[in-house]
Amino acid sequence: MMKSDTTLIADKSAAVDRSALGRLQGALTDVPPSVWILIALLVFCVFASPVLLKMPFQLVIFRQAAPLGLAVCAQVLAMRCRSIDLSIVGVFILVNFIACSPAVAALDPWLAVLIPLLAGALIGLINGFFITVVRASAVIVTLATGAILVGIVLFLNSGFPPGSVPEVIKYLGQGRVASVPIAGLIWIATLVVLTLPLHFLVFGRLLKAVGDSPNAGMLSGLPVRRVILFCHIASGLLAALGGLLLTGYIGVSSTRIGADVVMNSIAGVILGGITFGSPKGGLFGPAIAAFSLALLFNILNVFGAGESGKFIVQGLVIAGAALLGGIGTNNR
Amino acid sequence: MSVLVQGTGLCKAYEGVQSLADVSIAGRAGSIHAVTGENGAGKSTLMKIIAGVIRPSAGQVTLRGKAVDFSSPLDALKAGISTVFQEFSLVSNLTVAETMFLAHEPRKGLFLDRPEMERRAALALAEVGLDVHPRRAVSSLTVAEQQSVEIAKGLMAEADIFIFDEPTAALNTNEVARLERILLSLRDQGKCIFYISHRMPEIFELCDTATVLKDGRLVGTYPTAELDADRLLSLMVGREVEALYPPRADVTGENLMTVTGMHLGKNRKVKNFALGRGEIVALAGLEGQGQREIIRTLAGLEPDGSATVRIDGAGSSCVFRPSGGSARSLRHGIAFMPEDRKSEGLYLGLSVQDNLTLGVHQKQPMYGIARGFPSLVKKLAERLRIRTASVRTTVLSLSGGNQQKVMLGRWLAVEASVLLIEEPTRGVDVGAKAEIYNVLREFCAKGGAVLFCSRELPEVIGLADRVLVVSDGQIVADRPAEGLSEESILQAAMNRSPDSQPVITEPV
Amino acid sequence: MNIRLPARTGGQYAALGLLVVAVAALSVGFQDFRTSGNIENLLVQATPLLIVAIGQTLVVLTNGLDLSVGAMISLTTAIIAVTGSPLAGVALSLGAAVVLGVVNGVGVARFKVHPIIMTLATATLLQGVVLVILPTPGGAVAVGLVHAANGELLGIPLAILWSGLALLVGALLLHKSRFGLHLYSIGGGADNAKLAGVHVTRTLIASYVVCALFAALAGVFMAGRISSGDPWVGASYGLDSIAAVAVGGTQLIGGIGGLLGTACGALLLGLIGNGLNLMQVDPFFLPVVNGSLLLLAVCLRRRKELGL
């Protein structure tokens, strides 16, 4: 009869403190940092600028946060499979250009919305190709494609009068339903729709595995490269949706649209508690982070901080989060 | 001969497993001292302590009578102990001279004194008889040349004590002869050389003393003049085989998997072999002789390897060539379990449940609904006796044995027909070992087959029905495990004649 | 085995060849290219990129990246345009560069933050600081600096001399100093380098400091060149300097490459700008070509890893 070695169970959770305090501690560390930041910001508003807490303003912030929220979703998908998407700004600009081009404006409203989205997905496909087939660094690839997109649009735009945004897109960006911004509703709907594959479909399980250990995935015969490719296609699609909403909101063709969306999307993901490849954390934390950032920028505006203040805060936030959390860890 | 370095009562424990217990060794000037024993006997651990790579949990190392405590290999090198491990410490993109002088480069004023570096490097290289220009890139050198550079580095540091870990593993005959000349010359200069090896011919040719370890304990230290091959072997092996292993199967004789035309790169052809239905076959031999490559080629993971595999399933058979990753082999019912479960086999951040069901999920389309398969998970956990508070616990916090069971469970869940396993019970405690062996037997009793490789010869003999001894990428012996002894396996594996003729010995 | 190519050359000679071909093609294709005025112009325009790319090379050799160089250039022009004395302006800029380099280096080496995240964060932070100091282009730059950037010495534009000087300093650092050798060793085998006794953390921090200093020097030149400060002038230099390094044959995984290649890479990018000019193509197309070149460069170096 074999002696069963009691050291078999090195199971930390079995030894976990089952007291209420212990469970509370466990639950607290699982809360994304963005929740604390949001609470802090709201508290700050109570004392320093109560007007921002009023519902009309909150809804405005909700609408402003939507494009960023979608960019954050895009970045979440990329970072979950240990990649990154720095081309989001290029997709925003591309989508704006396509939406405002006369050819698209003349089309059926559905197509006017669909074509920019497909363009975003295509960019994601190109990124994914270079990353999974050529095995180039995601940083370099997405930086390059982003720069190429910006350049192409600037080049195509120069010398032409600014186009106008089709009505349907303006409606998506600016419209409201019972005073709730449609852009915000689209954002929430996207979150719900995204949660489905991540939590309920096989793809979500495979993504968890790929993010946790691409090595083990490769050796187990998991379709690692396909998973990463799909993540990038989805990332491009989501970025396009965000760009579309933002285009609708500002209502004109612009070459400066989404200038800092890359930085903010990374900030949103990190503050949302997601690290490269981590299976923990859903979409809730990053969504709260997007809203918090929008709230923060509004607070900065109220106090006259302007563009410079925005940049400084963004930089500090990311650097701070990365340094403190050891997040964004260099896995090389 | 004076004692240069001495280790007394050295112990080392890793996660509760005692890999070295109360071992003492003394290195004398002008001596080539063999350190030998089976795989896992503790030879590397002992030498790593002396080399400053790891610290002992207990015991003392003294250098020329003074107690020392090295915090890094660099420390040890400064004290005069130079180590040539199997993974070299050279930096591949530097030149020979640069890597030899890295971090203590001679300077002329503010700048590097390259001419001086190259001059001194050339001198050291000449001492080891290496005809290589100091400005050659390290990456352009052969393994043997890199090894000589490592030795030259040690000479330049004026080391008195050299440690070599299986130095001839990657060398051809000429290179081995050259190494032997270098070692003899070092010895004649009064250096002390520790020589970790299994290889009988080398031990008896070169070494004057041999320290034998077994299961982390010291068997004894003997002058090699008083030993012969048989006596040495018997000192290395021979222990009570515990009643760990379930009874062997009566093999039905139908072949489940037939392997033909296997090549392990560089035109190394491997003999054809087959696995019978219900059979457990082991690939045994010294470490790194090709066992892993054979298994990985069958899994489709070895870029240099190729083979044709025929699977005779229930009523149907198919032939395929594993390649391009393990997905193809998996489709044909062949599942692969790597040796390093932590970095290559398990998803440590995911739960037990996730790890167990991922094999099944892999086979479904990505857009399919992911079911939790709670009943399957429960059944597996019971069958494998996975001890965990909940199936939602992350695998990282499980013990080695339970982790191994989870990895095994994943492939049992997909109803594979053949299991390819590297080191089925590495880092697994005795109780879990027995449970894993039972599960593997059950798997075979239901019509599956298992091909595994293991460093632990008792496991090879105890678990397998048949043993294929592998040496230098060749299958040199194919014997039933019944009545096989560790000596005969080692003999078959170690007697490698200069022109690599396979030597088949009769079981004792 | 021959020793034709020294260790760790990488694709530098290929880049040199490419440069020669490009020069030949443009000389044959465009009469205007061959004028000494155009060649001089080309070399002068390439100067800031070359100086920045030298610093970037050092960081890339350690398997790192520095995207904050662009903001550093802008910051330097802003500081100089706003500070009265040119000496104080330059000193402040160099001091800021040291601070930036230390922050980047500590984040990457000590806290193990991925270089892309760390330097993007500092880039954004720095850009915010720039906008505080100088919200719109303006300010005044001392005549001395303007002359140093635009003047000539014995008929040769001073800019070319500055390029040469920067290359010389860079080459001495990289090939003749312990620091340079340690950089290569970290890129080629950080674990073995550490085992050998190289101070990896200190060397990494120093590499980011040197990179920031080169960026600041490029900024000083820029300030003289445009004789004002511009908070966005450096914006494209982050990506462009990486492109110059990569196109020049230095591998982004570190350990392989050098300054000859970077110089060729910077000149090649300058040539493209010049060529597009001659072909009267919209200058906006430049980043498209640069980005495409970068994509092409990574296609040629296959890695085993996926993703980041």
PDB file of N, CA and C in Angstrom, chain B residues 408-454:
ATOM      1  N   LEU B 408      -1.385  14.887 -17.799  1.00  0.00           N
ATOM      2  CA  LEU B 408      -1.774  13.581 -18.330  1.00  0.00           C
ATOM      3  C   LEU B 408      -3.268  13.558 -18.592  1.00  0.00           C
ATOM      4  N   GLY B 409      -4.019  14.144 -17.644  1.00  0.00           N
ATOM      5  CA  GLY B 409      -5.468  14.121 -17.761  1.00  0.00           C
ATOM      6  C   GLY B 409      -5.965  14.794 -19.017  1.00  0.00           C
ATOM      7  N   ARG B 410      -5.270  15.843 -19.438  1.00  0.00           N
ATOM      8  CA  ARG B 410      -5.720  16.560 -20.627  1.00  0.00           C
ATOM      9  C   ARG B 410      -5.770  15.626 -21.820  1.00  0.00           C
ATOM     10  N   TRP B 411      -4.773  14.748 -21.942  1.00  0.00           N
ATOM     11  CA  TRP B 411      -4.719  13.886 -23.117  1.00  0.00           C
ATOM     12  C   TRP B 411      -5.566  12.644 -22.958  1.00  0.00           C
ATOM     13  N   LEU B 412      -5.787  12.260 -21.710  1.00  0.00           N
ATOM     14  CA  LEU B 412      -6.732  11.162 -21.531  1.00  0.00           C
ATOM     15  C   LEU B 412      -8.123  11.618 -21.944  1.00  0.00           C
ATOM     16  N   ALA B 413      -8.390  12.907 -21.704  1.00  0.00           N
ATOM     17  CA  ALA B 413      -9.714  13.443 -22.011  1.00  0.00           C
ATOM     18  C   ALA B 413      -9.997  13.429 -23.503  1.00  0.00           C
ATOM     19  N   VAL B 414      -8.980  13.559 -24.339  1.00  0.00           N
ATOM     20  CA  VAL B 414      -9.254  13.576 -25.778  1.00  0.00           C
ATOM     21  C   VAL B 414      -9.223  12.176 -26.367  1.00  0.00           C
ATOM     22  N   GLU B 415      -9.088  11.177 -25.500  1.00  0.00           N
ATOM     23  CA  GLU B 415      -9.116   9.790 -25.948  1.00  0.00           C
ATOM     24  C   GLU B 415      -8.057   9.523 -27.007  1.00  0.00           C
ATOM     25  N   ALA B 416      -6.834   9.933 -26.671  1.00  0.00           N
ATOM     26  CA  ALA B 416      -5.716   9.611 -27.544  1.00  0.00           C
ATOM     27  C   ALA B 416      -5.498   8.109 -27.530  1.00  0.00           C
ATOM     28  N   SER B 417      -4.870   7.598 -28.602  1.00  0.00           N
ATOM     29  CA  SER B 417      -4.575   6.174 -28.599  1.00  0.00           C
ATOM     30  C   SER B 417      -3.122   5.899 -28.243  1.00  0.00           C
ATOM     31  N   VAL B 418      -2.250   6.853 -28.533  1.00  0.00           N
ATOM     32  CA  VAL B 418      -0.836   6.681 -28.203  1.00  0.00           C
ATOM     33  C   VAL B 418      -0.376   7.880 -27.375  1.00  0.00           C
ATOM     34  N   LEU B 419       0.329   7.614 -26.290  1.00  0.00           N
ATOM     35  CA  LEU B 419       0.892   8.702 -25.488  1.00  0.00           C
ATOM     36  C   LEU B 419       2.409   8.712 -25.658  1.00  0.00           C
ATOM     37  N   LEU B 420       2.944   9.869 -26.047  1.00  0.00           N
ATOM     38  CA  LEU B 420       4.399  10.047 -26.137  1.00  0.00           C
ATOM     39  C   LEU B 420       4.788  10.881 -24.930  1.00  0.00           C
ATOM     40  N   ILE B 421       5.567  10.307 -24.008  1.00  0.00           N
ATOM     41  CA  ILE B 421       5.838  11.019 -22.755  1.00  0.00           C
ATOM     42  C   ILE B 421       7.331  11.159 -22.525  1.00  0.00           C
ATOM     43  N   GLU B 422       7.756  12.407 -22.281  1.00  0.00           N
ATOM     44  CA  GLU B 422       9.144  12.640 -21.856  1.00  0.00           C
ATOM     45  C   GLU B 422       9.155  12.690 -20.336  1.00  0.00           C
ATOM     46  N   GLU B 423       9.893  11.800 -19.709  1.00  0.00           N
ATOM     47  CA  GLU B 423      10.021  11.845 -18.248  1.00  0.00           C
ATOM     48  C   GLU B 423       8.658  11.849 -17.552  1.00  0.00           C
ATOM     49  N   PRO B 424       7.989  10.707 -17.510  1.00  0.00           N
ATOM     50  CA  PRO B 424       6.631  10.683 -16.972  1.00  0.00           C
ATOM     51  C   PRO B 424       6.507  11.134 -15.523  1.00  0.00           C
ATOM     52  N   THR B 425       7.574  10.964 -14.724  1.00  0.00           N
ATOM     53  CA  THR B 425       7.405  11.338 -13.321  1.00  0.00           C
ATOM     54  C   THR B 425       8.555  12.197 -12.813  1.00  0.00           C
ATOM     55  N   ARG B 426       8.986  13.139 -13.616  1.00  0.00           N
ATOM     56  CA  ARG B 426      10.057  14.031 -13.154  1.00  0.00           C
ATOM     57  C   ARG B 426       9.526  14.954 -12.071  1.00  0.00           C
ATOM     58  N   GLY B 427      10.242  15.037 -10.980  1.00  0.00           N
ATOM     59  CA  GLY B 427       9.824  15.948  -9.915  1.00  0.00           C
ATOM     60  C   GLY B 427       8.511  15.542  -9.277  1.00  0.00           C
ATOM     61  N   VAL B 428       8.229  14.256  -9.291  1.00  0.00           N
ATOM     62  CA  VAL B 428       6.961  13.772  -8.734  1.00  0.00           C
ATOM     63  C   VAL B 428       7.271  12.872  -7.551  1.00  0.00           C
ATOM     64  N   ASP B 429       6.522  13.035  -6.478  1.00  0.00           N
ATOM     65  CA  ASP B 429       6.790  12.225  -5.284  1.00  0.00           C
ATOM     66  C   ASP B 429       6.329  10.782  -5.485  1.00  0.00           C
ATOM     67  N   VAL B 430       6.784   9.946  -4.599  1.00  0.00           N
ATOM     68  CA  VAL B 430       6.587   8.501  -4.760  1.00  0.00           C
ATOM     69  C   VAL B 430       5.120   8.100  -4.887  1.00  0.00           C
ATOM     70  N   GLY B 431       4.292   8.674  -4.026  1.00  0.00           N
ATOM     71  CA  GLY B 431       2.882   8.295  -4.049  1.00  0.00           C
ATOM     72  C   GLY B 431       2.233   8.609  -5.391  1.00  0.00           C
ATOM     73  N   ALA B 432       2.508   9.813  -5.900  1.00  0.00           N
ATOM     74  CA  ALA B 432       1.910  10.191  -7.175  1.00  0.00           C
ATOM     75  C   ALA B 432       2.490   9.339  -8.296  1.00  0.00           C
ATOM     76  N   LYS B 433       3.754   8.970  -8.173  1.00  0.00           N
ATOM     77  CA  LYS B 433       4.360   8.117  -9.201  1.00  0.00           C
ATOM     78  C   LYS B 433       3.550   6.849  -9.371  1.00  0.00           C
ATOM     79  N   ALA B 434       3.280   6.208  -8.255  1.00  0.00           N
ATOM     80  CA  ALA B 434       2.551   4.937  -8.321  1.00  0.00           C
ATOM     81  C   ALA B 434       1.203   5.146  -8.980  1.00  0.00           C
ATOM     82  N   GLU B 435       0.553   6.250  -8.615  1.00  0.00           N
ATOM     83  CA  GLU B 435      -0.759   6.503  -9.194  1.00  0.00           C
ATOM     84  C   GLU B 435      -0.672   6.735 -10.692  1.00  0.00           C
ATOM     85  N   ILE B 436       0.361   7.450 -11.112  1.00  0.00           N
ATOM     86  CA  ILE B 436       0.516   7.700 -12.548  1.00  0.00           C
ATOM     87  C   ILE B 436       0.797   6.393 -13.292  1.00  0.00           C
ATOM     88  N   TYR B 437       1.645   5.537 -12.710  1.00  0.00           N
ATOM     89  CA  TYR B 437       1.932   4.264 -13.375  1.00  0.00           C
ATOM     90  C   TYR B 437       0.660   3.440 -13.548  1.00  0.00           C
ATOM     91  N   ASN B 438      -0.169   3.445 -12.487  1.00  0.00           N
ATOM     92  CA  ASN B 438      -1.426   2.691 -12.574  1.00  0.00           C
ATOM     93  C   ASN B 438      -2.305   3.209 -13.697  1.00  0.00           C
ATOM     94  N   VAL B 439      -2.389   4.526 -13.792  1.00  0.00           N
ATOM     95  CA  VAL B 439      -3.235   5.118 -14.833  1.00  0.00           C
ATOM     96  C   VAL B 439      -2.715   4.742 -16.206  1.00  0.00           C
ATOM     97  N   LEU B 440      -1.372   4.757 -16.360  1.00  0.00           N
ATOM     98  CA  LEU B 440      -0.812   4.423 -17.666  1.00  0.00           C
ATOM     99  C   LEU B 440      -1.116   2.959 -18.018  1.00  0.00           C
ATOM    100  N   ARG B 441      -1.047   2.094 -17.030  1.00  0.00           N
ATOM    101  CA  ARG B 441      -1.371   0.673 -17.284  1.00  0.00           C
ATOM    102  C   ARG B 441      -2.827   0.515 -17.677  1.00  0.00           C
ATOM    103  N   GLU B 442      -3.700   1.229 -16.970  1.00  0.00           N
ATOM    104  CA  GLU B 442      -5.115   1.149 -17.307  1.00  0.00           C
ATOM    105  C   GLU B 442      -5.345   1.616 -18.737  1.00  0.00           C
ATOM    106  N   PHE B 443      -4.657   2.707 -19.071  1.00  0.00           N
ATOM    107  CA  PHE B 443      -4.787   3.258 -20.412  1.00  0.00           C
ATOM    108  C   PHE B 443      -4.418   2.211 -21.450  1.00  0.00           C
ATOM    109  N   CYS B 444      -3.342   1.492 -21.168  1.00  0.00           N
ATOM    110  CA  CYS B 444      -2.911   0.473 -22.126  1.00  0.00           C
ATOM    111  C   CYS B 444      -3.851  -0.712 -22.134  1.00  0.00           C
ATOM    112  N   ALA B 445      -4.365  -1.043 -20.959  1.00  0.00           N
ATOM    113  CA  ALA B 445      -5.280  -2.190 -20.899  1.00  0.00           C
ATOM    114  C   ALA B 445      -6.504  -1.929 -21.764  1.00  0.00           C
ATOM    115  N   LYS B 446      -6.853  -0.661 -21.921  1.00  0.00           N
ATOM    116  CA  LYS B 446      -8.027  -0.343 -22.741  1.00  0.00           C
ATOM    117  C   LYS B 446      -7.666  -0.286 -24.225  1.00  0.00           C
ATOM    118  N   GLY B 447      -6.452  -0.602 -24.577  1.00  0.00           N
ATOM    119  CA  GLY B 447      -6.098  -0.657 -25.989  1.00  0.00           C
ATOM    120  C   GLY B 447      -5.171   0.448 -26.451  1.00  0.00           C
ATOM    121  N   GLY B 448      -4.673   1.273 -25.526  1.00  0.00           N
ATOM    122  CA  GLY B 448      -3.754   2.313 -25.943  1.00  0.00           C
ATOM    123  C   GLY B 448      -2.328   1.799 -25.900  1.00  0.00           C
ATOM    124  N   ALA B 449      -1.388   2.676 -26.201  1.00  0.00           N
ATOM    125  CA  ALA B 449       0.026   2.326 -26.105  1.00  0.00           C
ATOM    126  C   ALA B 449       0.784   3.551 -25.631  1.00  0.00           C
ATOM    127  N   VAL B 450       1.917   3.302 -24.969  1.00  0.00           N
ATOM    128  CA  VAL B 450       2.690   4.408 -24.425  1.00  0.00           C
ATOM    129  C   VAL B 450       4.138   4.257 -24.858  1.00  0.00           C
ATOM    130  N   LEU B 451       4.741   5.337 -25.345  1.00  0.00           N
ATOM    131  CA  LEU B 451       6.176   5.372 -25.617  1.00  0.00           C
ATOM    132  C   LEU B 451       6.754   6.458 -24.739  1.00  0.00           C
ATOM    133  N   PHE B 452       7.683   6.104 -23.864  1.00  0.00           N
ATOM    134  CA  PHE B 452       8.228   7.142 -23.002  1.00  0.00           C
ATOM    135  C   PHE B 452       9.737   7.056 -22.934  1.00  0.00           C
ATOM    136  N   CYS B 453      10.360   8.169 -22.571  1.00  0.00           N
ATOM    137  CA  CYS B 453      11.783   8.136 -22.300  1.00  0.00           C
ATOM    138  C   CYS B 453      11.996   8.609 -20.875  1.00  0.00           C
ATOM    139  N   SER B 454      12.980   8.045 -20.212  1.00  0.00           N
ATOM    140  CA  SER B 454      13.191   8.413 -18.823  1.00  0.00           C
ATOM    141  C   SER B 454      14.645   8.250 -18.463  1.00  0.00           C
TER     142      SER B 454
END
